[in-house]
Coordinates of C-alpha atoms and ligand atoms in Angstrom, one line a residue:
P370 CA -34.0 -85.3 -32.8
S371 CA -37.3 -83.5 -33.8
L372 CA -36.9 -83.6 -37.1
A373 CA -39.2 -85.7 -39.4
S374 CA -37.2 -88.4 -40.9
S375 CA -38.4 -87.8 -44.4
A376 CA -36.8 -84.1 -44.1
I377 CA -33.8 -86.0 -42.8
D378 CA -34.3 -88.2 -46.0
E379 CA -34.5 -85.1 -48.2
F380 CA -31.4 -83.6 -46.7
L381 CA -29.2 -86.7 -47.2
G382 CA -30.4 -87.0 -50.3
C383 CA -29.7 -83.3 -51.5
L384 CA -26.1 -83.8 -50.4
S385 CA -25.6 -86.7 -52.3
A386 CA -26.6 -84.9 -55.4
D387 CA -22.8 -83.3 -55.3
I388 CA -20.8 -85.1 -52.4
P389 CA -19.9 -89.0 -53.1
S390 CA -21.5 -91.2 -50.6
R391 CA -17.9 -92.5 -49.1
L392 CA -17.9 -88.7 -47.7
I393 CA -21.4 -89.1 -46.0
Q394 CA -21.7 -91.0 -42.9
T395 CA -25.0 -91.9 -41.2
P396 CA -25.9 -94.0 -37.9
A397 CA -26.6 -96.7 -40.5
T398 CA -23.2 -96.7 -42.0
P399 CA -20.2 -98.6 -41.0
S400 CA -17.8 -96.0 -40.3
Y401 CA -20.1 -93.3 -38.7
S402 CA -18.7 -94.4 -35.3
A403 CA -15.1 -93.9 -35.7
L404 CA -15.2 -90.9 -37.7
L405 CA -17.3 -89.3 -35.2
L406 CA -14.6 -90.4 -32.5
S407 CA -11.9 -89.4 -34.8
T408 CA -11.4 -85.7 -33.1
A409 CA -14.0 -86.2 -30.6
W410 CA -11.8 -84.8 -27.5
N411 CA -13.8 -84.3 -24.2
L412 CA -15.0 -88.1 -23.3
R413 CA -17.7 -86.4 -21.9
Y414 CA -19.7 -85.4 -24.9
I415 CA -19.6 -89.0 -26.0
L416 CA -21.4 -90.7 -23.7
P417 CA -24.6 -92.7 -24.9
D418 CA -26.7 -90.0 -23.7
T419 CA -25.7 -87.3 -25.6
S420 CA -27.5 -87.0 -28.9
K421 CA -25.7 -87.7 -32.3
P422 CA -25.3 -86.1 -35.4
I423 CA -27.9 -87.6 -38.1
G424 CA -24.5 -87.6 -40.6
I425 CA -21.3 -86.5 -41.1
I426 CA -19.8 -85.2 -44.0
A427 CA -15.8 -85.2 -44.4
A428 CA -15.6 -82.9 -46.8
T429 CA -12.8 -82.7 -48.9
E430 CA -13.5 -80.2 -51.5
H431 CA -14.9 -75.9 -50.6
A432 CA -17.6 -77.5 -53.0
H433 CA -18.8 -80.2 -50.3
V434 CA -19.0 -77.6 -47.7
Q435 CA -20.8 -75.0 -49.7
T436 CA -23.5 -77.9 -50.8
T437 CA -23.7 -78.9 -47.2
V438 CA -24.5 -75.7 -46.0
R439 CA -27.1 -74.6 -48.5
C440 CA -28.8 -78.7 -47.9
G441 CA -28.9 -77.8 -44.2
R442 CA -30.5 -74.6 -44.9
R443 CA -32.9 -76.0 -47.4
H444 CA -34.2 -78.7 -45.1
G445 CA -34.0 -77.3 -41.6
V446 CA -30.8 -79.6 -40.6
R447 CA -28.2 -77.8 -38.3
V448 CA -24.6 -78.2 -39.3
R449 CA -21.7 -78.0 -36.5
V450 CA -18.4 -77.4 -38.2
R451 CA -15.3 -79.1 -37.1
S452 CA -11.9 -78.9 -37.4
G453 CA -9.7 -80.4 -34.7
G454 CA -12.5 -81.1 -32.1
H455 CA -11.0 -80.1 -29.2
D456 CA -13.9 -77.8 -27.8
Y457 CA -13.8 -77.9 -24.6
E458 CA -17.7 -78.1 -24.1
G459 CA -17.7 -80.7 -27.3
L460 CA -20.0 -78.0 -29.1
S461 CA -18.5 -79.3 -32.5
Y462 CA -19.8 -82.5 -32.6
A463 CA -22.0 -83.0 -29.7
S464 CA -25.6 -81.5 -28.7
V465 CA -26.3 -81.4 -25.4
H466 CA -28.5 -78.6 -24.2
L467 CA -29.9 -76.7 -27.8
H468 CA -33.3 -78.0 -28.2
N469 CA -32.5 -81.3 -28.9
Q470 CA -32.4 -80.3 -32.4
A471 CA -31.1 -82.6 -35.4
F472 CA -27.8 -81.4 -36.5
A473 CA -25.0 -82.9 -38.9
V474 CA -21.6 -82.6 -38.5
L475 CA -19.5 -80.9 -41.2
D476 CA -15.9 -82.6 -40.7
L477 CA -12.7 -80.5 -42.2
A478 CA -10.1 -82.8 -40.9
A479 CA -9.1 -83.8 -44.5
L480 CA -9.1 -80.3 -45.5
R481 CA -5.7 -79.4 -44.3
A482 CA -3.2 -78.1 -46.8
I483 CA -0.8 -76.1 -45.7
H484 CA 1.6 -73.6 -47.8
V485 CA 4.4 -71.2 -46.3
D486 CA 5.4 -68.6 -48.6
Q487 CA 9.2 -68.1 -46.7
A488 CA 10.0 -65.3 -48.8
R489 CA 6.9 -63.1 -47.8
A490 CA 6.9 -64.5 -44.3
E491 CA 3.2 -65.7 -45.0
A492 CA 1.2 -69.0 -45.2
W493 CA -2.0 -70.1 -45.8
V494 CA -3.3 -72.9 -44.3
E495 CA -6.4 -75.0 -44.1
S496 CA -9.1 -74.9 -40.8
G497 CA -8.5 -78.9 -41.0
A498 CA -4.8 -78.7 -40.2
T499 CA -3.6 -79.1 -36.7
V500 CA -1.9 -76.5 -34.9
G501 CA 1.4 -78.9 -34.5
E502 CA 1.3 -79.4 -38.3
L503 CA 1.6 -75.9 -39.2
Y504 CA 4.1 -75.8 -36.7
Y505 CA 5.9 -78.7 -38.5
A506 CA 5.7 -76.7 -41.9
V507 CA 6.7 -73.4 -40.6
G508 CA 9.8 -74.8 -39.0
A509 CA 10.5 -76.8 -42.3
A510 CA 10.6 -73.8 -44.4
S511 CA 12.6 -71.8 -42.2
R512 CA 14.5 -71.8 -38.6
S513 CA 14.0 -68.0 -38.2
L514 CA 10.2 -67.9 -38.7
G515 CA 7.6 -68.7 -36.3
F516 CA 4.0 -68.7 -36.0
P517 CA 1.9 -67.7 -32.6
A518 CA -0.6 -70.6 -31.2
G519 CA -1.2 -72.2 -28.4
S520 CA 0.9 -75.5 -26.8
C521 CA -1.4 -78.5 -27.7
P522 CA 0.0 -79.8 -31.4
T523 CA -3.5 -81.7 -32.0
M524 CA -6.0 -78.5 -32.0
G525 CA -7.3 -77.6 -35.0
I526 CA -6.6 -74.3 -37.0
G527 CA -10.3 -73.6 -37.5
G528 CA -11.5 -73.5 -34.0
H529 CA -8.2 -72.7 -32.5
L530 CA -8.2 -68.9 -34.6
S531 CA -12.1 -68.7 -34.4
G532 CA -11.3 -68.0 -30.7
G533 CA -8.2 -66.4 -30.8
G534 CA -5.0 -68.5 -30.4
F535 CA -2.9 -67.8 -27.0
G536 CA 0.6 -69.1 -26.6
S537 CA 4.1 -68.9 -26.0
L538 CA 4.6 -65.8 -28.5
A539 CA 1.8 -64.1 -27.4
R540 CA 3.6 -61.6 -25.2
K541 CA 5.9 -61.1 -28.4
Y542 CA 3.1 -60.9 -31.5
G543 CA -0.2 -61.5 -29.9
L544 CA -2.6 -63.9 -30.4
S545 CA -2.9 -66.3 -33.5
A546 CA -6.4 -63.8 -34.4
D547 CA -4.3 -60.9 -34.7
N548 CA -2.0 -62.1 -37.4
V549 CA -4.4 -63.3 -39.8
L550 CA -4.3 -61.3 -42.8
D551 CA -7.3 -63.0 -44.9
A552 CA -9.9 -65.7 -45.0
V553 CA -11.9 -68.0 -47.3
V554 CA -15.3 -68.3 -45.7
V555 CA -18.4 -70.2 -46.8
D556 CA -21.1 -67.9 -45.5
A557 CA -25.3 -69.4 -44.4
D558 CA -26.0 -68.8 -48.6
G559 CA -22.9 -70.9 -48.7
R560 CA -21.2 -68.6 -51.0
L561 CA -17.5 -68.6 -51.2
M562 CA -15.8 -65.3 -49.8
N563 CA -12.2 -63.8 -49.0
R564 CA -11.3 -60.8 -47.1
S565 CA -12.2 -58.4 -49.7
T566 CA -15.5 -60.0 -50.8
M567 CA -16.5 -60.3 -47.0
G568 CA -16.0 -56.8 -45.9
E569 CA -14.2 -55.7 -43.0
D570 CA -16.6 -56.4 -40.4
L571 CA -17.3 -60.1 -40.8
F572 CA -13.3 -60.3 -41.2
W573 CA -13.4 -58.7 -37.8
A574 CA -15.6 -61.1 -36.4
I575 CA -14.2 -64.3 -37.6
C576 CA -10.7 -63.6 -36.3
G577 CA -11.6 -64.2 -32.6
G578 CA -15.5 -64.0 -32.2
G579 CA -15.7 -67.7 -31.8
G580 CA -16.1 -70.7 -34.1
E581 CA -19.9 -71.4 -35.6
S582 CA -21.1 -68.4 -35.5
F583 CA -20.8 -66.7 -38.7
G584 CA -19.9 -69.2 -41.5
V585 CA -17.4 -71.9 -42.2
V586 CA -13.5 -70.1 -42.2
L587 CA -12.2 -72.7 -45.3
S588 CA -8.7 -71.4 -44.8
W589 CA -6.4 -68.8 -43.2
K590 CA -3.7 -66.7 -44.6
V591 CA -1.5 -65.6 -41.4
R592 CA 1.5 -63.7 -41.3
L593 CA 4.7 -65.7 -39.9
V594 CA 6.9 -63.6 -37.1
P595 CA 10.8 -64.0 -37.1
V596 CA 12.3 -66.1 -34.4
P597 CA 15.7 -66.0 -33.6
E598 CA 17.7 -69.4 -35.0
T599 CA 18.2 -70.2 -31.4
V600 CA 16.0 -69.8 -28.6
T601 CA 15.9 -71.2 -25.4
V602 CA 13.4 -73.2 -22.7
F603 CA 13.4 -74.6 -19.6
S604 CA 11.1 -75.8 -17.0
I605 CA 11.4 -75.7 -13.3
I606 CA 9.8 -77.5 -10.5
R607 CA 9.4 -76.4 -7.2
S608 CA 7.1 -77.8 -4.1
R609 CA 5.4 -76.2 -1.6
N610 CA 8.6 -77.0 1.0
Q611 CA 11.0 -75.2 -1.9
S612 CA 8.8 -72.1 -2.0
A613 CA 6.6 -72.7 -4.4
I614 CA 3.7 -70.5 -2.8
E615 CA 6.3 -67.7 -2.1
L616 CA 7.5 -68.0 -6.3
I617 CA 4.2 -68.0 -7.4
T618 CA 3.1 -64.8 -5.7
K619 CA 6.2 -63.0 -6.6
W620 CA 5.9 -64.6 -10.5
Q621 CA 2.4 -62.5 -10.4
E622 CA 4.3 -59.2 -10.0
I623 CA 7.1 -60.3 -12.5
A624 CA 5.8 -62.1 -15.4
P625 CA 3.7 -60.0 -17.1
V626 CA 5.9 -57.1 -17.0
L627 CA 9.0 -59.1 -18.4
P628 CA 10.6 -58.0 -21.5
Q629 CA 8.1 -59.5 -24.2
N630 CA 11.0 -61.8 -25.8
L631 CA 10.4 -64.0 -22.4
Y632 CA 7.2 -65.9 -21.9
L633 CA 7.3 -67.5 -18.0
R634 CA 4.2 -69.8 -17.4
V635 CA 3.4 -71.7 -14.5
L636 CA 1.4 -74.9 -14.1
V637 CA 0.5 -76.5 -10.9
L638 CA -0.5 -80.0 -10.6
N639 CA 0.4 -82.7 -7.8
Q640 CA 1.4 -80.1 -5.6
R641 CA 4.1 -78.6 -7.8
A642 CA 4.7 -75.8 -9.3
T643 CA 6.4 -76.4 -12.8
F644 CA 7.9 -72.9 -14.1
Q645 CA 8.3 -73.3 -17.9
A646 CA 10.0 -70.5 -20.2
L647 CA 10.3 -69.6 -23.8
F648 CA 12.8 -67.0 -24.4
L649 CA 13.5 -65.9 -28.2
G650 CA 17.2 -65.7 -27.7
R651 CA 20.4 -67.6 -26.0
C652 CA 20.5 -69.6 -22.2
G653 CA 23.6 -66.5 -21.4
C654 CA 21.1 -63.6 -21.5
L655 CA 17.9 -65.6 -20.5
H656 CA 20.5 -66.5 -17.4
G657 CA 21.3 -62.7 -16.9
L658 CA 17.8 -61.7 -17.2
M659 CA 16.2 -64.1 -14.5
Q660 CA 19.1 -63.3 -11.9
D661 CA 18.1 -59.7 -12.5
R662 CA 14.2 -60.3 -11.9
F663 CA 13.4 -63.4 -10.9
P664 CA 16.6 -64.8 -8.7
E665 CA 14.1 -66.3 -6.0
L666 CA 13.5 -69.2 -9.1
G667 CA 17.1 -70.1 -8.3
M668 CA 17.5 -70.9 -12.5
T669 CA 20.9 -72.0 -13.3
K670 CA 22.4 -72.0 -16.8
Q671 CA 22.0 -76.1 -16.8
N672 CA 18.0 -75.5 -16.5
C673 CA 18.7 -74.2 -20.2
Q674 CA 18.0 -76.3 -23.6
E675 CA 19.0 -74.3 -26.8
V676 CA 16.4 -75.0 -29.3
S677 CA 15.1 -74.4 -32.8
W678 CA 11.6 -72.6 -32.6
V679 CA 9.7 -75.3 -33.7
Q680 CA 11.5 -77.7 -31.3
S681 CA 9.9 -75.3 -28.5
T682 CA 6.7 -76.3 -29.7
V683 CA 7.4 -79.7 -29.2
F684 CA 8.8 -78.6 -25.7
F685 CA 5.2 -76.9 -24.8
G686 CA 3.6 -79.2 -26.6
F687 CA 4.7 -82.8 -24.7
S688 CA 6.8 -81.0 -21.8
T689 CA 10.3 -82.5 -23.4
T690 CA 12.3 -81.8 -26.1
S691 CA 13.9 -85.5 -26.5
I692 CA 11.1 -86.3 -29.1
P693 CA 11.5 -85.4 -32.8
T694 CA 9.7 -83.0 -34.7
E695 CA 7.8 -85.0 -36.4
Q696 CA 5.8 -85.6 -33.5
L697 CA 4.3 -82.5 -34.3
L698 CA 2.6 -84.4 -37.6
N699 CA 0.8 -87.0 -35.0
R700 CA -2.6 -86.3 -35.3
S701 CA -3.4 -88.6 -32.3
S702 CA -0.6 -88.3 -29.9
N703 CA -2.6 -87.3 -26.8
P704 CA -5.0 -89.5 -25.2
R705 CA -8.4 -88.3 -24.9
Y706 CA -9.9 -87.9 -21.1
Y707 CA -12.8 -86.5 -19.6
L708 CA -12.7 -82.7 -19.4
K709 CA -14.1 -79.9 -17.8
A710 CA -12.2 -76.2 -17.3
K711 CA -13.0 -72.8 -15.9
S712 CA -10.7 -69.8 -16.3
D713 CA -10.6 -66.4 -14.7
H714 CA -8.7 -62.9 -15.7
V715 CA -6.5 -62.2 -13.0
Q716 CA -6.2 -58.0 -12.8
E717 CA -4.4 -57.6 -9.1
P718 CA -2.2 -60.4 -7.7
I719 CA -4.0 -62.9 -5.1
P720 CA -1.8 -62.5 -1.6
R721 CA 0.3 -64.8 -0.3
D722 CA -2.1 -66.0 2.4
V723 CA -4.9 -66.4 -0.2
W724 CA -2.3 -68.8 -2.1
E725 CA -2.0 -70.4 0.7
S726 CA -5.4 -71.6 1.9
I727 CA -6.1 -72.5 -1.7
W728 CA -2.6 -74.9 -1.9
T729 CA -4.0 -76.6 1.7
A730 CA -8.0 -76.4 1.4
W731 CA -7.7 -76.9 -2.8
L732 CA -4.9 -78.2 -4.4
E733 CA -4.0 -81.0 -2.0
K734 CA -7.1 -83.0 -2.5
P735 CA -6.3 -85.6 -5.0
E736 CA -9.3 -84.8 -7.2
A737 CA -7.4 -81.3 -7.6
A738 CA -7.2 -80.1 -11.3
L739 CA -4.6 -78.7 -13.0
L740 CA -3.9 -74.9 -12.6
M741 CA -2.3 -72.8 -15.5
L742 CA -1.2 -69.3 -14.8
D743 CA -0.8 -68.0 -18.3
P744 CA 0.8 -64.2 -18.4
Y745 CA -0.3 -61.5 -20.4
G746 CA 1.6 -57.9 -21.1
G747 CA 4.1 -57.2 -23.8
L748 CA 2.2 -56.5 -27.0
M749 CA -1.2 -57.7 -25.6
S750 CA -1.3 -55.0 -23.2
S751 CA -0.7 -52.6 -26.3
I752 CA -3.4 -53.7 -28.8
S753 CA -6.6 -52.3 -28.6
P754 CA -9.4 -54.5 -27.2
S755 CA -11.7 -53.4 -29.8
K756 CA -9.4 -54.5 -32.5
T757 CA -10.3 -57.9 -32.4
P758 CA -13.4 -59.6 -30.8
F759 CA -10.8 -61.0 -27.8
P760 CA -11.5 -58.1 -25.4
H761 CA -8.9 -59.1 -22.6
R762 CA -5.6 -56.5 -23.1
Q763 CA -4.3 -54.0 -21.0
G764 CA -5.2 -54.4 -17.0
N765 CA -4.9 -58.3 -17.0
L766 CA -2.0 -59.5 -15.5
Y767 CA -2.5 -63.1 -16.5
Q768 CA -5.3 -66.0 -17.4
L769 CA -5.8 -68.4 -14.6
Q770 CA -7.1 -71.7 -15.7
Y771 CA -8.5 -74.9 -13.9
Y772 CA -8.3 -77.3 -16.0
S773 CA -9.5 -81.1 -14.5
F774 CA -9.0 -84.2 -16.7
W775 CA -9.8 -87.5 -15.7
Y776 CA -9.8 -90.8 -17.1
E777 CA -12.3 -93.0 -14.7
N778 CA -15.4 -93.8 -16.4
G779 CA -18.9 -93.1 -14.2
T780 CA -20.7 -90.7 -12.8
A781 CA -19.1 -90.4 -9.4
A782 CA -15.7 -89.3 -10.9
A783 CA -17.2 -87.0 -13.0
E784 CA -19.5 -85.4 -10.3
K785 CA -16.3 -85.3 -7.7
R786 CA -13.5 -83.6 -10.6
M787 CA -16.7 -81.1 -11.8
S788 CA -17.5 -80.1 -7.9
W789 CA -14.1 -79.5 -7.4
V790 CA -13.5 -77.1 -10.3
R791 CA -16.8 -75.1 -9.8
G792 CA -16.1 -75.3 -6.3
L793 CA -12.7 -73.5 -6.7
Y794 CA -14.2 -71.0 -9.2
K795 CA -16.7 -69.6 -6.9
E796 CA -14.0 -69.3 -3.9
M797 CA -12.1 -67.4 -6.5
E798 CA -14.7 -64.7 -6.8
P799 CA -13.1 -62.0 -5.0
Y800 CA -9.8 -62.2 -6.4
V801 CA -10.5 -62.0 -10.2
S802 CA -11.8 -59.7 -12.8
K803 CA -15.0 -58.4 -12.2
N804 CA -18.5 -56.9 -14.2
P805 CA -18.3 -58.4 -16.0
R806 CA -16.0 -62.1 -14.5
A807 CA -14.1 -62.3 -17.8
V808 CA -13.3 -65.6 -19.5
Y809 CA -11.2 -66.3 -22.7
V810 CA -13.9 -67.9 -25.3
N811 CA -11.5 -70.7 -26.4
Y812 CA -12.3 -71.9 -22.9
R813 CA -15.7 -72.5 -23.5
D814 CA -17.5 -72.8 -20.3
L815 CA -21.6 -73.8 -20.6
D816 CA -21.7 -73.3 -16.9
L817 CA -21.6 -69.1 -18.0
G818 CA -25.1 -70.0 -19.8
T819 CA -26.8 -71.4 -22.8
N820 CA -28.8 -70.1 -25.7
E821 CA -32.0 -69.5 -25.6
L822 CA -34.7 -68.9 -28.2
D823 CA -36.7 -65.8 -29.0
G824 CA -38.7 -66.4 -31.8
N825 CA -36.9 -68.3 -34.4
V826 CA -33.8 -66.8 -33.0
T827 CA -31.3 -66.7 -30.5
S828 CA -32.2 -64.3 -27.8
Y829 CA -29.8 -61.4 -27.5
E830 CA -30.7 -60.4 -24.0
K831 CA -30.3 -63.9 -22.5
A832 CA -27.0 -64.4 -24.7
R833 CA -25.5 -61.4 -23.3
V834 CA -25.3 -62.9 -19.8
W835 CA -22.7 -65.6 -21.2
G836 CA -21.5 -63.5 -24.3
E837 CA -20.0 -60.1 -22.6
K838 CA -18.0 -62.4 -20.2
Y839 CA -16.6 -63.6 -23.5
F840 CA -16.4 -60.5 -25.5
K841 CA -17.1 -57.5 -23.4
G842 CA -17.9 -54.4 -24.9
N843 CA -17.3 -56.4 -28.3
F844 CA -20.3 -58.6 -27.8
K845 CA -22.8 -56.0 -29.2
R846 CA -20.7 -55.4 -32.6
L847 CA -20.5 -59.5 -32.9
A848 CA -24.4 -59.5 -32.9
A849 CA -24.5 -56.7 -35.0
V850 CA -22.4 -58.7 -37.5
K851 CA -24.3 -61.6 -37.1
A852 CA -27.6 -59.7 -38.0
M853 CA -26.0 -58.5 -41.0
V854 CA -24.8 -61.9 -42.7
D855 CA -27.0 -64.6 -40.8
P856 CA -30.1 -63.1 -39.8
D857 CA -31.9 -66.4 -39.8
D858 CA -29.5 -67.9 -37.5
F859 CA -28.8 -70.6 -39.0
F860 CA -25.2 -71.3 -37.5
K861 CA -26.4 -71.8 -34.2
N862 CA -24.8 -73.4 -31.3
E863 CA -25.3 -73.5 -27.1
Q864 CA -23.3 -70.6 -27.3
S865 CA -23.1 -68.7 -30.8
I866 CA -23.8 -65.2 -31.7
P867 CA -27.5 -64.3 -31.9
P868 CA -28.4 -61.7 -34.4
L869 CA -28.7 -58.0 -32.8
P870 CA -32.6 -57.3 -32.9
A871 CA -33.5 -54.2 -35.2
A872 CA -34.3 -51.9 -32.3
K873 CA -31.1 -52.3 -30.4
Ligands
FDA1018 P1 -13.3 -77.5 -32.5 O1 -13.2 -78.3 -34.0 O2 -13.8 -78.7 -31.6 O3 -14.2 -76.5 -33.0 C1 -14.4 -75.4 -31.6 C2 -15.5 -74.4 -32.4 O4 -15.4 -73.7 -33.4 C3 -16.9 -75.0 -32.4 O5 -17.8 -74.4 -32.1 C4 -16.8 -75.4 -33.9 O6 -18.2 -75.5 -34.4 C5 -16.4 -74.4 -34.3 N1 -15.2 -74.3 -35.6 C6 -14.4 -75.9 -35.9 N2 -13.8 -75.0 -37.2 C7 -14.3 -74.0 -37.9 C8 -14.3 -73.6 -38.9 N3 -13.3 -73.8 -39.6 N4 -15.4 -72.1 -39.3 C9 -16.0 -72.0 -38.2 N5 -16.4 -72.7 -36.9 C10 -15.5 -73.1 -36.8 N6 -6.3 -72.9 -26.5 C11 -5.4 -71.8 -26.4 O7 -5.4 -70.8 -26.8 N7 -4.5 -72.1 -26.2 C12 -3.5 -73.1 -25.8 O8 -2.5 -73.3 -25.3 C13 -4.8 -74.2 -25.7 N8 -4.2 -75.4 -25.5 C14 -5.6 -76.5 -25.6 C15 -5.0 -77.9 -25.0 C16 -6.4 -78.7 -24.8 C17 -6.0 -80.4 -24.7 C18 -7.3 -78.1 -25.4 C19 -8.3 -79.2 -25.4 C20 -7.9 -76.8 -25.8 C21 -6.9 -76.0 -25.5 N9 -7.2 -74.7 -26.3 C22 -6.0 -73.6 -26.0 C23 -8.3 -74.2 -26.5 C24 -8.4 -74.5 -27.8 O9 -8.1 -73.2 -28.4 C25 -9.9 -74.5 -28.4 O10 -10.8 -76.1 -27.9 C26 -10.0 -74.4 -30.1 O11 -11.4 -74.0 -30.1 C27 -10.2 -75.9 -30.5 O12 -10.2 -75.8 -31.9 P2 -10.3 -77.1 -32.8 O13 -10.5 -76.8 -34.1 O14 -9.9 -78.0 -32.3 O15 -12.1 -77.3 -32.3

């Protein structure tokens, strides 16, 4: 790191005035590695050549976060914020591309209180809580309340809500970010603010504008949504000779226009397509609907599992309903792996012959990634694209994700997997959204471009290359908010939002 060691010492000294030393780990202290690795999800970003933080602050109080931001600013040390560590490109704990700058990690895992107000159907949740912990708390408070968020229970609330939060309730209730009512933020001056003191522009930006750029969100007040006491899930697997390709082709036209209370996604792995559903109702009704709308899938009542909504989150998190909901509380329930993902938005159904050739040329290769097809439509289509920074609303049929994960060490395995993902992504260009080729910010992808400096701050013009893919027309407004709340560009990473230059 380019920072003088005296500046690092001064930064650490500044921290120690307010933060107990046991909460500050440096490369010289015994728990540094364990803390760094505790939630570092992508093994690609903990390799020896990845630059490591000069310190990790395991905040246990809001004041620790304020102190870290103030000391970081005073002594020129960048702060990367980490809630659940699931960033696809390791941006919350590693720095690969950014001018080799010294940085510290502010780890929020210990700030994870959840308070559910059942009567008001609201909850306050701190950023370091996991999505699974929130699901569990909501389920424990009421069988008829839920919260719309993604499928992996170990994701952090902080990063997930910052970027959107898409999951099985999105067609009925939108994203997590669509259901945020208030938030507590530490800004670039170390001040603590809530919605009324931060103002609507900053509040808009933090609900979907991606993590890191605007401040540290400490906690979120969210709206809980009504769900039936009994919901139904199913998982139906089809191979190529069980018409998988015909079913996927048909699914593209059906899934986005199904009633809002039915979410039907497809996962393709090991040459099998798995159709997974959440229906906000009972099996009999779902069966009738499937017979009517998608008889080709051959769904029977035996496919149904009637469960509570919280148990349905176990189903999407662990692909089974037969483990207890307590598993949602297990912060290390999933194995870590090397990861590279890319994603697209599909606006016109992809023809069957294209699926045929993708299947043969790509999916039958041993290094093939998991494909995830996540339907839009329903409420997602009626929310205005500028209501939150997440712009992918009407006009999108589904999101297509190429998600490669592997366990083998070494560059050969990595090269093979990553070039598969990049190769298929290139091949798909004619069939997906254009101008821009749109991407969901929570599926962070540094191949789209990384920030460069323009003087002392991040270049707005250079950042548009990746920024408009994530945010389309909302990118400029995000940059304007950034210029207002963090003009010196303290909160910065490879794809943080740059301040809008005065002339724009
Ligand atoms: P992490 O802590 O790595 O933070 C992500 C980014 O946000 C970083 O830039 C970080 O600095 C910043 N940040 C974190 N906390 C912050 C805070 N409190 N204030 C300000 N900035 C903060 N998504 C989805 O929508 N639906 C899904 O079903 C899934 N499924 C899924 C499965 C798996 C296995 C992975 C690895 C990821 C997903 N995702 C997903 C993507 C996920 O939503 C995304 O990676 C989130 O940013 C993860 O949030 P964490 O807090 O865990 O990440």
